[in-house]
Short mmCIF file of C-alpha atoms and ligand atoms in Angstrom, two decimals:
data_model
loop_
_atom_site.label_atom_id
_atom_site.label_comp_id
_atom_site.label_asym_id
_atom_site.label_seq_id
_atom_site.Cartn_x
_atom_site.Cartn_y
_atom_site.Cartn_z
CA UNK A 872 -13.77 11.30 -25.79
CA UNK A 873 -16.84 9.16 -24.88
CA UNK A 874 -16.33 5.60 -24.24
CA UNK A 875 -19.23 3.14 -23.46
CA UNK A 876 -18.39 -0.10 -21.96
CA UNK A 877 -20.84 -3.06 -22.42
CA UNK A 878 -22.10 -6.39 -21.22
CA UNK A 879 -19.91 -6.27 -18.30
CA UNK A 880 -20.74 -6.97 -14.56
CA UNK A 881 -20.34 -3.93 -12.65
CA UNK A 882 -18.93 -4.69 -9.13
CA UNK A 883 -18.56 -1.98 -6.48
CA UNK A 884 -17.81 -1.91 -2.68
CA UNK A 885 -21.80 -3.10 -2.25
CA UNK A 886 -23.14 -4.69 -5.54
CA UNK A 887 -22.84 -6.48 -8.44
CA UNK A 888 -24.95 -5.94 -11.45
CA UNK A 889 -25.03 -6.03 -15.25
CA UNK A 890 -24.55 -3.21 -16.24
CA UNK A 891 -22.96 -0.99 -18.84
CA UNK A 892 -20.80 2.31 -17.50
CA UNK A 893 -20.54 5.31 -19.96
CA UNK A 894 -17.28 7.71 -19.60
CA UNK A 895 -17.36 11.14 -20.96
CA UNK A 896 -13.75 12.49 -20.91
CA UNK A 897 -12.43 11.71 -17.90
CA UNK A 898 -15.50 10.89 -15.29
CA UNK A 899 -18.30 8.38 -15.31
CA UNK A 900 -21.46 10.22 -16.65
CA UNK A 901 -24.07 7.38 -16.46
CA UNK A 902 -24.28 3.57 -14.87
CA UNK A 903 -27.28 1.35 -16.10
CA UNK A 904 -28.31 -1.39 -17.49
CA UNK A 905 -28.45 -1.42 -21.83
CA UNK A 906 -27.02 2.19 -22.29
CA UNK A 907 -27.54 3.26 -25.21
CA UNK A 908 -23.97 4.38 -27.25
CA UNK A 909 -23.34 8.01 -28.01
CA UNK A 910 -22.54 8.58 -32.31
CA UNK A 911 -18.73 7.76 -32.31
CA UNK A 912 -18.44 6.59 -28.91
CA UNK A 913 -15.82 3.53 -28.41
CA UNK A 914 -16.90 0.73 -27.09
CA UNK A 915 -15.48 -1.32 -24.98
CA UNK A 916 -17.20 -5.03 -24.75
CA UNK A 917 -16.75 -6.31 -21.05
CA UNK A 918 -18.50 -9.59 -22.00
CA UNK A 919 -17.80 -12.09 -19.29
CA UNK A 920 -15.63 -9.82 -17.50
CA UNK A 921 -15.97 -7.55 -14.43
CA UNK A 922 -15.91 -4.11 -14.36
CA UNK A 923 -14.54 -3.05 -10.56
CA UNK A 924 -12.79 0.34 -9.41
CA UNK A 925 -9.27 1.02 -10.45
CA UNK A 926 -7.66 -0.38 -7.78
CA UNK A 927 -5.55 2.41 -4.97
CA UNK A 928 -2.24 0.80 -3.14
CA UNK A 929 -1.97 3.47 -0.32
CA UNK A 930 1.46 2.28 0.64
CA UNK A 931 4.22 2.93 -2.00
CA UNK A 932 7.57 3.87 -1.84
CA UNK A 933 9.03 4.92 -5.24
CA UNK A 934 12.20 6.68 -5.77
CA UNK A 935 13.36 6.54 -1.89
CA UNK A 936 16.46 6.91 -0.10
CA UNK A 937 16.63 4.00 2.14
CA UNK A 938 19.38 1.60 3.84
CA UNK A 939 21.97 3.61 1.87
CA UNK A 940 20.45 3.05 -1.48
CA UNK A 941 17.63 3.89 -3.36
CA UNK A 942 14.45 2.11 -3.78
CA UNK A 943 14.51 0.41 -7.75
CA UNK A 944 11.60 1.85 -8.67
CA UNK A 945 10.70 6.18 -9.40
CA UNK A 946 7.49 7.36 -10.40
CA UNK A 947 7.41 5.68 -14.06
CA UNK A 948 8.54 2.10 -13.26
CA UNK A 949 6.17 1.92 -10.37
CA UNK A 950 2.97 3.44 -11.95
CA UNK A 951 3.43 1.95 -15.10
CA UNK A 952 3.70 -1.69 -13.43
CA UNK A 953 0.90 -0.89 -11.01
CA UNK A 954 -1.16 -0.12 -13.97
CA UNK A 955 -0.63 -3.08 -15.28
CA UNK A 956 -1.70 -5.07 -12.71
CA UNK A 957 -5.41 -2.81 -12.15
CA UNK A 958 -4.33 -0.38 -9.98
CA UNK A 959 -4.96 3.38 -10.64
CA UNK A 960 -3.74 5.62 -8.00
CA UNK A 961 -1.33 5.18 -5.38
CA UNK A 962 -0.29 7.18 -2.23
CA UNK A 963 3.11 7.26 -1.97
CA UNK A 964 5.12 8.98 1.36
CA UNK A 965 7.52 12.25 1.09
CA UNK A 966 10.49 12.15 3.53
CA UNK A 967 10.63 15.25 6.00
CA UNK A 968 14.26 15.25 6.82
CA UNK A 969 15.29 15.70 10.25
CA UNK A 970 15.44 19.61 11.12
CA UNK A 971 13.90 20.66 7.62
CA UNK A 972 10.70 22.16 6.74
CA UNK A 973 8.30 19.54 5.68
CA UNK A 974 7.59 21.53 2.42
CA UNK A 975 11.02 20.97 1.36
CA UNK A 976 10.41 17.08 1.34
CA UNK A 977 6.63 17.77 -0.42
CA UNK A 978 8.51 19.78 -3.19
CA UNK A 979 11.27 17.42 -3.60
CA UNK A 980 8.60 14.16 -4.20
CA UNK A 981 6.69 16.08 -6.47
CA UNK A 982 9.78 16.85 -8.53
CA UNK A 983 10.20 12.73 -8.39
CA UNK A 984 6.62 12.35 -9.64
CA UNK A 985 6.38 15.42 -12.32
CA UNK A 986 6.39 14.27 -15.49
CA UNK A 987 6.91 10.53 -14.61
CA UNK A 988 3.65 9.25 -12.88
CA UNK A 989 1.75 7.50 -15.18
CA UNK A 990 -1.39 7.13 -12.73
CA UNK A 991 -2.46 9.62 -9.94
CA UNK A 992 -0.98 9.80 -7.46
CA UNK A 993 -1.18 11.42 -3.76
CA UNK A 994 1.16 11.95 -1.18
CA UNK A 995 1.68 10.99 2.65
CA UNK A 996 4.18 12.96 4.86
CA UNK A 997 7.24 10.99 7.01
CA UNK A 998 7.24 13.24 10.22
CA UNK A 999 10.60 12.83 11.51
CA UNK A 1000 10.70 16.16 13.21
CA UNK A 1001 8.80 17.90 15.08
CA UNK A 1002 10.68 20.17 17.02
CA UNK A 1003 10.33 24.22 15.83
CA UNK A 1004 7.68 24.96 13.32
CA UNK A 1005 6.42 20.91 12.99
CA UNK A 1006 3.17 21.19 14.22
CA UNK A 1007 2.57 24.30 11.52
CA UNK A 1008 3.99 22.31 9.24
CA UNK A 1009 1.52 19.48 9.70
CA UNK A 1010 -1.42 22.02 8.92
CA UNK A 1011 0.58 23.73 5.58
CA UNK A 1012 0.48 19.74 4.20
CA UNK A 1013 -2.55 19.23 5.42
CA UNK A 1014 -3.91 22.32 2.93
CA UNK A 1015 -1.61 20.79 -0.19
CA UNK A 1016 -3.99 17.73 0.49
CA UNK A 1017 -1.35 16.02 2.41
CA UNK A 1018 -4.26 14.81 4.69
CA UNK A 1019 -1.78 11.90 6.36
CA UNK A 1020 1.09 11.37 8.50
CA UNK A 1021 3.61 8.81 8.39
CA UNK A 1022 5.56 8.35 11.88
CA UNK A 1023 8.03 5.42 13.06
CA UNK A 1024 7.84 3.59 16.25
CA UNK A 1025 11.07 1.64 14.46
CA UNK A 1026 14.27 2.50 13.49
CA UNK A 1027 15.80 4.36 16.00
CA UNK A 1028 18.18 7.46 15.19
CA UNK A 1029 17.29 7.20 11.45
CA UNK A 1030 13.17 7.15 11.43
CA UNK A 1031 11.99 6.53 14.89
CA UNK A 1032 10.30 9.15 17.01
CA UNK A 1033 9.40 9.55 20.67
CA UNK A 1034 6.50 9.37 22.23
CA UNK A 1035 5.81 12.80 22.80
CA UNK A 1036 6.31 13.68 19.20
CA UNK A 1037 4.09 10.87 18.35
CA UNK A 1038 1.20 12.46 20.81
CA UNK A 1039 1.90 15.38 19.88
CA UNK A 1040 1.46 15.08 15.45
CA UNK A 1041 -1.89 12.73 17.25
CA UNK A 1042 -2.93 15.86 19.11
CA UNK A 1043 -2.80 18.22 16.41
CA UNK A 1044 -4.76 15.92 13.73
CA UNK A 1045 -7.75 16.68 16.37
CA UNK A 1046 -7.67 20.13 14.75
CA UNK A 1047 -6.82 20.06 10.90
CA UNK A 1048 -8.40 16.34 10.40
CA UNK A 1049 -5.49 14.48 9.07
CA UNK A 1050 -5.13 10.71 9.19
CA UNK A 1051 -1.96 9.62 11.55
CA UNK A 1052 -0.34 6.30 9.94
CA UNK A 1053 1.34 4.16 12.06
CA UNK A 1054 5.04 2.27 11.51
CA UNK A 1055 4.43 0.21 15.07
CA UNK A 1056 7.05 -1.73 16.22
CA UNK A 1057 8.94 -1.14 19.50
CA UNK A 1058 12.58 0.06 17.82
CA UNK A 1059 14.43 0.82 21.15
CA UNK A 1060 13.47 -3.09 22.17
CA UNK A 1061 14.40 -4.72 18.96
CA UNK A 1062 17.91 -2.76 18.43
CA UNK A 1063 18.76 -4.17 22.19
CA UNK A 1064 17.88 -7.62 20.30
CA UNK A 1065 19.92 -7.03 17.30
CA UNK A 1066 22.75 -5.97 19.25
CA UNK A 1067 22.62 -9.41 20.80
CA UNK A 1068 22.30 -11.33 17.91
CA UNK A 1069 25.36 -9.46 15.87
CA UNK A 1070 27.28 -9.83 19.07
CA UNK A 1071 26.46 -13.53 18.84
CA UNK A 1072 27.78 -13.51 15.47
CA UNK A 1073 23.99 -14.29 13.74
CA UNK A 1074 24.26 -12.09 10.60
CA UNK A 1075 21.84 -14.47 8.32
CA UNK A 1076 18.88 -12.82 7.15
CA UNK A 1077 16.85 -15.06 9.03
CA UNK A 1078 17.93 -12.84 12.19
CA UNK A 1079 15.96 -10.18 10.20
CA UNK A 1080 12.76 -11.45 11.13
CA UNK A 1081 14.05 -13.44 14.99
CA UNK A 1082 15.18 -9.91 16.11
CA UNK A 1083 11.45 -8.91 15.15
CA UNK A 1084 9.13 -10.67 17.42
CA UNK A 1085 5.34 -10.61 17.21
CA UNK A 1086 5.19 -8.94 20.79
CA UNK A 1087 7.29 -5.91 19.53
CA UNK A 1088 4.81 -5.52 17.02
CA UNK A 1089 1.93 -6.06 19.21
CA UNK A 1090 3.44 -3.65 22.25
CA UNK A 1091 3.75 -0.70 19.73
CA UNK A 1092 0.35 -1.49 18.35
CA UNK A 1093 -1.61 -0.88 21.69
CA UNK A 1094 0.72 2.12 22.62
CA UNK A 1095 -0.28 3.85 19.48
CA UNK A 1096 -3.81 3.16 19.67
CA UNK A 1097 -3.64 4.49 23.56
CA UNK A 1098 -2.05 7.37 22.57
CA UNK A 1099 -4.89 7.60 20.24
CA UNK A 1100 -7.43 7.40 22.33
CA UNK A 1101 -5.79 9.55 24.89
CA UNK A 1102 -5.50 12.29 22.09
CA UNK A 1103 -9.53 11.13 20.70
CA UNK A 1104 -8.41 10.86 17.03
CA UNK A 1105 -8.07 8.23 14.64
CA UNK A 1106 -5.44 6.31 13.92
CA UNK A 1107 -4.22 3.60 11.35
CA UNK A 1108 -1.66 0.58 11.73
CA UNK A 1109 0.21 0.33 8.49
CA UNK A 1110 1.66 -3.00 6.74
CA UNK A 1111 0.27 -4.91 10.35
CA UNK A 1112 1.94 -8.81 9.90
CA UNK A 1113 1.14 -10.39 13.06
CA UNK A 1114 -1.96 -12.01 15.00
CA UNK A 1115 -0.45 -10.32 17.67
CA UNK A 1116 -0.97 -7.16 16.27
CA UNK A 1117 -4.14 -7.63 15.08
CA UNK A 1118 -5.69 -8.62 18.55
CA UNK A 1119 -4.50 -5.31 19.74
CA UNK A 1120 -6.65 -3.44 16.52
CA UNK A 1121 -9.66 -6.15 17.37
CA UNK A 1122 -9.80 -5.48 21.01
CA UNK A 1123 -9.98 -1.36 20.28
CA UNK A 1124 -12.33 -1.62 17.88
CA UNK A 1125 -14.63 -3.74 20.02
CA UNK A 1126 -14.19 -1.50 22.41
CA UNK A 1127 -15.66 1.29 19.71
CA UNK A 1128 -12.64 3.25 19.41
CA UNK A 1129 -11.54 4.41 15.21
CA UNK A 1130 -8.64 2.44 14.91
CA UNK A 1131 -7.41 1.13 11.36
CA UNK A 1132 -5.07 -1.08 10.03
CA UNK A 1133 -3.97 -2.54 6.59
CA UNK A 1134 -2.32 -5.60 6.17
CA UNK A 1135 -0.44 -6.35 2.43
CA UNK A 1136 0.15 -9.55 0.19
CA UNK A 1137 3.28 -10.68 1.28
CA UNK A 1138 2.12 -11.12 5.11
CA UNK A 1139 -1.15 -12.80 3.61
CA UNK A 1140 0.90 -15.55 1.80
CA UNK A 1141 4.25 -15.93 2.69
CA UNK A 1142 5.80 -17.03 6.00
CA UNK A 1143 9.17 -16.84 7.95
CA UNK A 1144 10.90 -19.71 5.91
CA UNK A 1145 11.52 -17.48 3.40
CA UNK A 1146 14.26 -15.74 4.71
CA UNK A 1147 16.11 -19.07 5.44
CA UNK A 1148 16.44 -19.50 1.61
CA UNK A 1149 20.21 -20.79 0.85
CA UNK A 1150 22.67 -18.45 -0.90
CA UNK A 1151 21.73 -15.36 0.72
CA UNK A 1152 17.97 -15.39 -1.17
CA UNK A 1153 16.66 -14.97 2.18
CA UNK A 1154 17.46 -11.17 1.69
CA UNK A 1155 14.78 -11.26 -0.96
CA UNK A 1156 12.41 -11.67 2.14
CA UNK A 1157 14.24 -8.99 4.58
CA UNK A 1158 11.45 -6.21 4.76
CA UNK A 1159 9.49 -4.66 8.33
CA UNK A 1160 7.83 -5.82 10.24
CA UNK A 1161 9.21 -9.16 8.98
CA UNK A 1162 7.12 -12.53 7.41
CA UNK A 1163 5.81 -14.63 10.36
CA UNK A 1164 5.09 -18.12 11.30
CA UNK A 1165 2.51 -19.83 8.62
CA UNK A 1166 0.11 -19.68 11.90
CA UNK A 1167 -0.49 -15.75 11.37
CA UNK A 1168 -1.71 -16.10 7.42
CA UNK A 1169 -5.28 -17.38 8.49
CA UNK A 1170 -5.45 -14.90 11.38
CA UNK A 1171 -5.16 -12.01 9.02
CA UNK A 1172 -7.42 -13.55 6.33
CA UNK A 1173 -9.84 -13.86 9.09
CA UNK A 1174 -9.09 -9.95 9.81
CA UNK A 1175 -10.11 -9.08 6.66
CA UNK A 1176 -13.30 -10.33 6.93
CA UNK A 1177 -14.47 -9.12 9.88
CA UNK A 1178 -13.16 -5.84 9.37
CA UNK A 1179 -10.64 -5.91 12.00
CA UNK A 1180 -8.39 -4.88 8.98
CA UNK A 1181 -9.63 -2.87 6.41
CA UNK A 1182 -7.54 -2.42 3.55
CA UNK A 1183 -4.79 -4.29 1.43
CA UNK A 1184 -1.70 -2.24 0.48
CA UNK A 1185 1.18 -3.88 -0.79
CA UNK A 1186 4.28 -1.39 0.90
CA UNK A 1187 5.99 -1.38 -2.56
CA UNK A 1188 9.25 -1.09 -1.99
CA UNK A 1189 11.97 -2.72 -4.46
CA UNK A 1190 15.51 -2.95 -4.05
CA UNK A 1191 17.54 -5.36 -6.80
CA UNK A 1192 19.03 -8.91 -5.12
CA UNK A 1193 22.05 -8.20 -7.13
CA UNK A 1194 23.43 -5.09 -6.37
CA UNK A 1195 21.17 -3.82 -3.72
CA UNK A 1196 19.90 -6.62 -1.01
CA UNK A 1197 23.60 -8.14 -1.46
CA UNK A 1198 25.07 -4.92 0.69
CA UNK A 1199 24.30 -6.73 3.62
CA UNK A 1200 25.66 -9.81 2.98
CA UNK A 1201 27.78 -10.13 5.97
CA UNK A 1202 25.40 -8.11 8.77
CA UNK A 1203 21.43 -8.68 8.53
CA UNK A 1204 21.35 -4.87 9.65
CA UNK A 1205 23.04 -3.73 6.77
CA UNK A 1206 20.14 -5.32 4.18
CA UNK A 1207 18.05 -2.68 2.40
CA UNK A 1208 13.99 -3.37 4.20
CA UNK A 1209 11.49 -3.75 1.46
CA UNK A 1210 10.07 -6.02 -1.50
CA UNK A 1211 8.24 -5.33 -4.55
CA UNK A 1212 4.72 -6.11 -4.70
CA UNK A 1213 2.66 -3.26 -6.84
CA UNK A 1214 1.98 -5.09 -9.59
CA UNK A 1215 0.90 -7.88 -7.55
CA UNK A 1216 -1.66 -6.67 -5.43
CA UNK A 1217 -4.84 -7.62 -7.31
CA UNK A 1218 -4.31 -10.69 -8.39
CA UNK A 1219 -2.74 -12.25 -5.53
CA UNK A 1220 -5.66 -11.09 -3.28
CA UNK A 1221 -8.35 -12.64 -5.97
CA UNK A 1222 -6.96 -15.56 -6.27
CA UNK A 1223 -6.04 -16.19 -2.95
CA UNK A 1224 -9.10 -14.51 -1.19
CA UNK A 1225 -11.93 -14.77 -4.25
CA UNK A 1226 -11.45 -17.26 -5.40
CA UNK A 1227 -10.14 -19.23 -2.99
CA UNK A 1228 -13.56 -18.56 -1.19
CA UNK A 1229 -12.36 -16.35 1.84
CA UNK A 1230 -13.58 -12.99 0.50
CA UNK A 1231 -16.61 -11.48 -1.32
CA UNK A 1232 -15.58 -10.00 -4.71
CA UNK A 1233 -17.54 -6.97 -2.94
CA UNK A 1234 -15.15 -7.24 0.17
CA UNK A 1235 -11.95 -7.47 -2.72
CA UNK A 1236 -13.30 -3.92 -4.51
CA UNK A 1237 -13.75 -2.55 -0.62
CA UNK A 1238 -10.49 -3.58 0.82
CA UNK A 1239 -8.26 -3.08 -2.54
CA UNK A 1240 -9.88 0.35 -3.97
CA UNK A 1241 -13.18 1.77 -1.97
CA UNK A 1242 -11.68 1.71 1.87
CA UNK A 1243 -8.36 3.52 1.16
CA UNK A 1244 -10.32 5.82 -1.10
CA UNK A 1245 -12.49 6.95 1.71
CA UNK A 1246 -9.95 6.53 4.61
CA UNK A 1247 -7.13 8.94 2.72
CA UNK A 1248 -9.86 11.02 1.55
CA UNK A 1249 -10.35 10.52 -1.99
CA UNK A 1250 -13.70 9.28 -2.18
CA UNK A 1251 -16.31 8.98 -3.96
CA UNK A 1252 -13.92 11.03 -6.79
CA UNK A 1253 -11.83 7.25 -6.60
CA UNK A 1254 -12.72 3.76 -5.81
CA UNK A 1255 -16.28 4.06 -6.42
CA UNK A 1256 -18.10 3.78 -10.12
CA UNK A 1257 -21.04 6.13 -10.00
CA UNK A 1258 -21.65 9.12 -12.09
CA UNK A 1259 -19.58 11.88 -11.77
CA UNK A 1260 -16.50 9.61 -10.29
CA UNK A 1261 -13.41 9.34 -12.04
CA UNK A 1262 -13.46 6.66 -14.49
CA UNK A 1263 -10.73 5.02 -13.45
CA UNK A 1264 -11.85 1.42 -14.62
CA UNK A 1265 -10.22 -1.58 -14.50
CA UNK A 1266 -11.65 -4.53 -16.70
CA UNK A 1267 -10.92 -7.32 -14.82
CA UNK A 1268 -10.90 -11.20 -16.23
CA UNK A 1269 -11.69 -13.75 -13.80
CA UNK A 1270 -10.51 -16.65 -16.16
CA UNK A 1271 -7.64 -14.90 -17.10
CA UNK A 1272 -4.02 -17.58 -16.05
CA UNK A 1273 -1.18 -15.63 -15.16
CA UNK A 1274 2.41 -16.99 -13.86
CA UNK A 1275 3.86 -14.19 -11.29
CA UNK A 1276 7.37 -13.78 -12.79
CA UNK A 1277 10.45 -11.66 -12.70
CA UNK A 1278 11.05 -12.50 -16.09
CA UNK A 1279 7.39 -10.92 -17.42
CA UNK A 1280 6.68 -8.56 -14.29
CA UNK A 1281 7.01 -4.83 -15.07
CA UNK A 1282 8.88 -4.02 -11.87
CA UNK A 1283 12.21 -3.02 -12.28
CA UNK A 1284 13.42 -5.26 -10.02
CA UNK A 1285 15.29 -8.39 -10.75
CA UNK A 1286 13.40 -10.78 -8.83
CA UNK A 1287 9.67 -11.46 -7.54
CA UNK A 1288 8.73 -12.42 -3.77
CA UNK A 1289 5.56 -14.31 -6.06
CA UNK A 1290 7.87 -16.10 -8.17
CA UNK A 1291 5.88 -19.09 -10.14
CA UNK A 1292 2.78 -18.41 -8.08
CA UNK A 1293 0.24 -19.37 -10.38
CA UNK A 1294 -3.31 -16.85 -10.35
CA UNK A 1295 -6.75 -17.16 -11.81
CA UNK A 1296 -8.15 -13.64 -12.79
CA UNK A 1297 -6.34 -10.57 -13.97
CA UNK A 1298 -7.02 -6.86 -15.56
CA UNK A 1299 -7.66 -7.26 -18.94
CA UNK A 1300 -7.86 -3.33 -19.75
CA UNK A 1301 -7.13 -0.79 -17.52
CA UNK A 1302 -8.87 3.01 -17.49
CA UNK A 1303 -7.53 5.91 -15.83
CA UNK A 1304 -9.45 8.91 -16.01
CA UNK A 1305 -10.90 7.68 -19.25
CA UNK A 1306 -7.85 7.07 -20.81
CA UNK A 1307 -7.01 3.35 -21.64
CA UNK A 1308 -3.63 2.94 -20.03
CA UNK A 1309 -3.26 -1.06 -20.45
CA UNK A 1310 -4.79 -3.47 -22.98
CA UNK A 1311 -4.29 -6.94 -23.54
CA UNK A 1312 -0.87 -6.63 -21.49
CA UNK A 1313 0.32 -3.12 -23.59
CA UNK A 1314 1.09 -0.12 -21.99
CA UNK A 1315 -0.83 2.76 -23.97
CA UNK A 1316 0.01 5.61 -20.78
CA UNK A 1317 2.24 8.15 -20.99
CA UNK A 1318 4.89 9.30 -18.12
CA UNK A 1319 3.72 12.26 -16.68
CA UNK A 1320 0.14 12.07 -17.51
CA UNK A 1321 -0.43 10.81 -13.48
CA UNK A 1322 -1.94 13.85 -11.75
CA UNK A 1323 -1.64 14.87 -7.97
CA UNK A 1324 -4.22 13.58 -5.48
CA UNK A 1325 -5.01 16.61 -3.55
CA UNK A 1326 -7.06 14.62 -0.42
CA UNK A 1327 -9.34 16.08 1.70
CA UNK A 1328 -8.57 15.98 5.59
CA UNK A 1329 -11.97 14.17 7.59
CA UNK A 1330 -11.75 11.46 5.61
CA UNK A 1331 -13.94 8.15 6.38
CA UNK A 1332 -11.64 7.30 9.43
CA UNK A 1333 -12.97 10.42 11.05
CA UNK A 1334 -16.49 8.81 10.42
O1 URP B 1474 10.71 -2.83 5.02
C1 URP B 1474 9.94 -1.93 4.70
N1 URP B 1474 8.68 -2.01 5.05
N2 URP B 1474 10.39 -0.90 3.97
C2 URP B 1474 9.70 0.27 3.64
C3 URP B 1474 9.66 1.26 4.76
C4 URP B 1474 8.54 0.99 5.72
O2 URP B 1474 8.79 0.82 6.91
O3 URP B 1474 7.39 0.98 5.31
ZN1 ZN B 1475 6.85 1.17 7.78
ZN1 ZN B 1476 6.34 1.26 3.89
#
């Protein structure tokens, strides 16, 4: 199938031009200006619209055993709503369970994502063990192009690791290349906190986010970038929600050293207050590390442009208010972490950055697609449009109105942390690998037509 789309504005991670982008089967074959069409091409007229790289979330979690329950959303729900809102691959994290081989886990997510993804998809590894045959381990994923690693400075005797294993899985990437993610917050500090509070008998949600402070964040944050440096490897900070945090990434990378971090929508937007909602709505807003003071939302906006964060995930990671959030009703502790926000991503981060003049729309393709395409090594095959990359295309309206809703979201989830947010600019048509997946707000994808991301270790944080 050849498919020539016309009159658009072509916007990458460093340009914007009129252009027109050709697509035979499933990559971009040519990028200029007045292409000519191919007999019985389809055309596609981008006509006032921008044509930008499908956008990558490399922070899902779909179909995950977590806080007792299950997170709302598998491999269909997620992919399919994500593709509805412009993005066209995710990276989603596999489990290792504690004294198990981490192929086990890899096998078991791709069972989750065979014959449901409906975008491709790639996978990061939870180390939660590294004791026996770990550190082989590491270099077996490493060769299914599980090029990162997941590890927990939180969440102690479910998640959390020690040090040493944390140096360690650091160590090793100095030898097969892989990217060591970061869950940084100081767990043993913050359960002493809890402890305190539930003794105290302060089992609101709000005590979610008080047993959470900033400096927790921030401690972890410089101990995992020492440990990098110690160990001279990368390493990335994911979902980072604090200015506290972010001086620590600011300071390291002043000071030369490859250290990464991501920030995602809801710590861009929302604040604290949330989770003081009345009749236990606050629970909505229970997710790690927790919303902040309204103070930290410029802080990270100001991250973003200066590179002291470099990419926008959104940490997808649903669980229903109803019958999910509502198990912890009576103890904070008990309240499943996460919110759902992959549908959201793009439009939330135009609006509020493009438009609202604090990014470039270059900086919104780098930071939404291009970054995490290089950093988790998938690029230039993703978030680039040049010949020979997949044409995964999103044709994105800047005039489009859109009301964030859990009544229209695809989600399955029965509520939205974006309820009645109102945004200017949306995907209008959505490619992946050639294949028109969303138009005019129909699904056309099929489950199961998402392929495996198999990413290269040395990726651009090794740059
Ligand atoms: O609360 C959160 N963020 N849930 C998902 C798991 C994680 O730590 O990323
Ligand atoms: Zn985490
Ligand atoms: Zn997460």
């Amino acid at each position: 199938m050849t498919t020539l789309i016309r009159n658009g504005t072509v916007v990458t991670a460093s340009s914007t031009n009129p252009a027109d982008v050709l697509v035979e089967d499933e990559r971009i074959s040519q990028v200029g200006p007045a292409l000519g069409a191919p007999a019985g091409a389809r055309i596609i007229d981008a006509a006032g619209m921008y044509v930008i790289p499908g956008g990558i979330d490399a922070h899902t979690h779909l179909d995950m055993p977590f806080g007792g329950t299950m997170s709302a959303d598998d491999f269909e729900t997620g992919t399919r709503a994500a593709a509805f809102g412009g993005t066209t691959s995710i990276v989603d994290f596999a489990i290792q369970g504690r004294g198990t081989r981490m192929r086990d886990a890899l096998d078991t997510w791709w069972k989750k994502a065979d014959g449901r993804s409906c975008i491709d998809y790639g996978l990061h590894m939870i180390v939660t063990d590294l004791a026996n045959s770990g550190l082989e381990d590491m270099d077996d994923m490493v060769d299914e192009g599980v090029a990162s690693f997941k590890l927990f400075m939180a969440y102690p005797n479910v998640l959390m690791v020690d040090d040493a294993t944390i140096f360690k899985a650091l160590s090793r990437t100095a030898k097969n290349g892989a990217l060591i993610c970061m869950h940084a917050e100081n767990g043993s500090v913050i359960d002493v906190i809890i402890a305190k509070a539930l003794a105290e008998g302060k089992t609101a949600p709000i005590y979610h986010a008080l047993t959470r402070p900033p400096r927790a964040e921030a401690e972890a944050v410089h101990r995992a970038i020492a440990m990098a440096e110690i160990a001279g490897v990368p390493v990335y900070i994911v979902h980072l929600s604090s200015e506290d945090a972010l001086n620590q990434v600011r300071e390291a990378r002043d000071r030369g050293l490859p250290a990464f971090a991501e920030t995602c929508p809801q710590y861009l937007l929302l604040s604290i207050e949330e989770l003081e909602r009345p009749n236990f709505e606050g629970a909505k807003y229970v997710f790690t590390p927790p919303l902040r003071p309204k103070e930290h939302q410029p802080k990270l906006w100001d991250g973003l442009q200066h590179d002291d964060l470099q990419v926008v995930s959104t940490d997808h990671c649903p669980f229903c208010f109803a019958d999910q959030k509502i198990l912890g009703k009576d103890d904070f502790t008990k309240i499943p972490n996460g919110g759902p926000g992959i549908e959201n991503r793009l439009q939330l981060i135009y609006h509020y950055g493009v438009n609202a003049g604090k990014i470039s729309l270059n900086r919104f393709v780098e930071i939404t697609s291009t970054t995490p395409a290089r950093i988790f090594g998938m690029y230039p095959r993703k978030g680039e449009i040049a010949p020979g990359s997949d044409a995964d295309l999103v044709i994105w309206d800047p005039d489009a109105r859109y009301t964030i809703s859990a009544q229209t979201h695809h989600m399955r989830v029965d509520y939205s942390m974006f309820e009645g947010f109102e945004v200017r600019g949306n995907a209008r048509t959505v490619l992946s690998r050639g294949e028109i997946i969303v138009d005019n707000g129909q699904f056309l994808g099929k489950p199961g037509r998402g392929r495996y991301l198999k990413r290269a270790a040395r990726g651009g944080a090794w740059k």
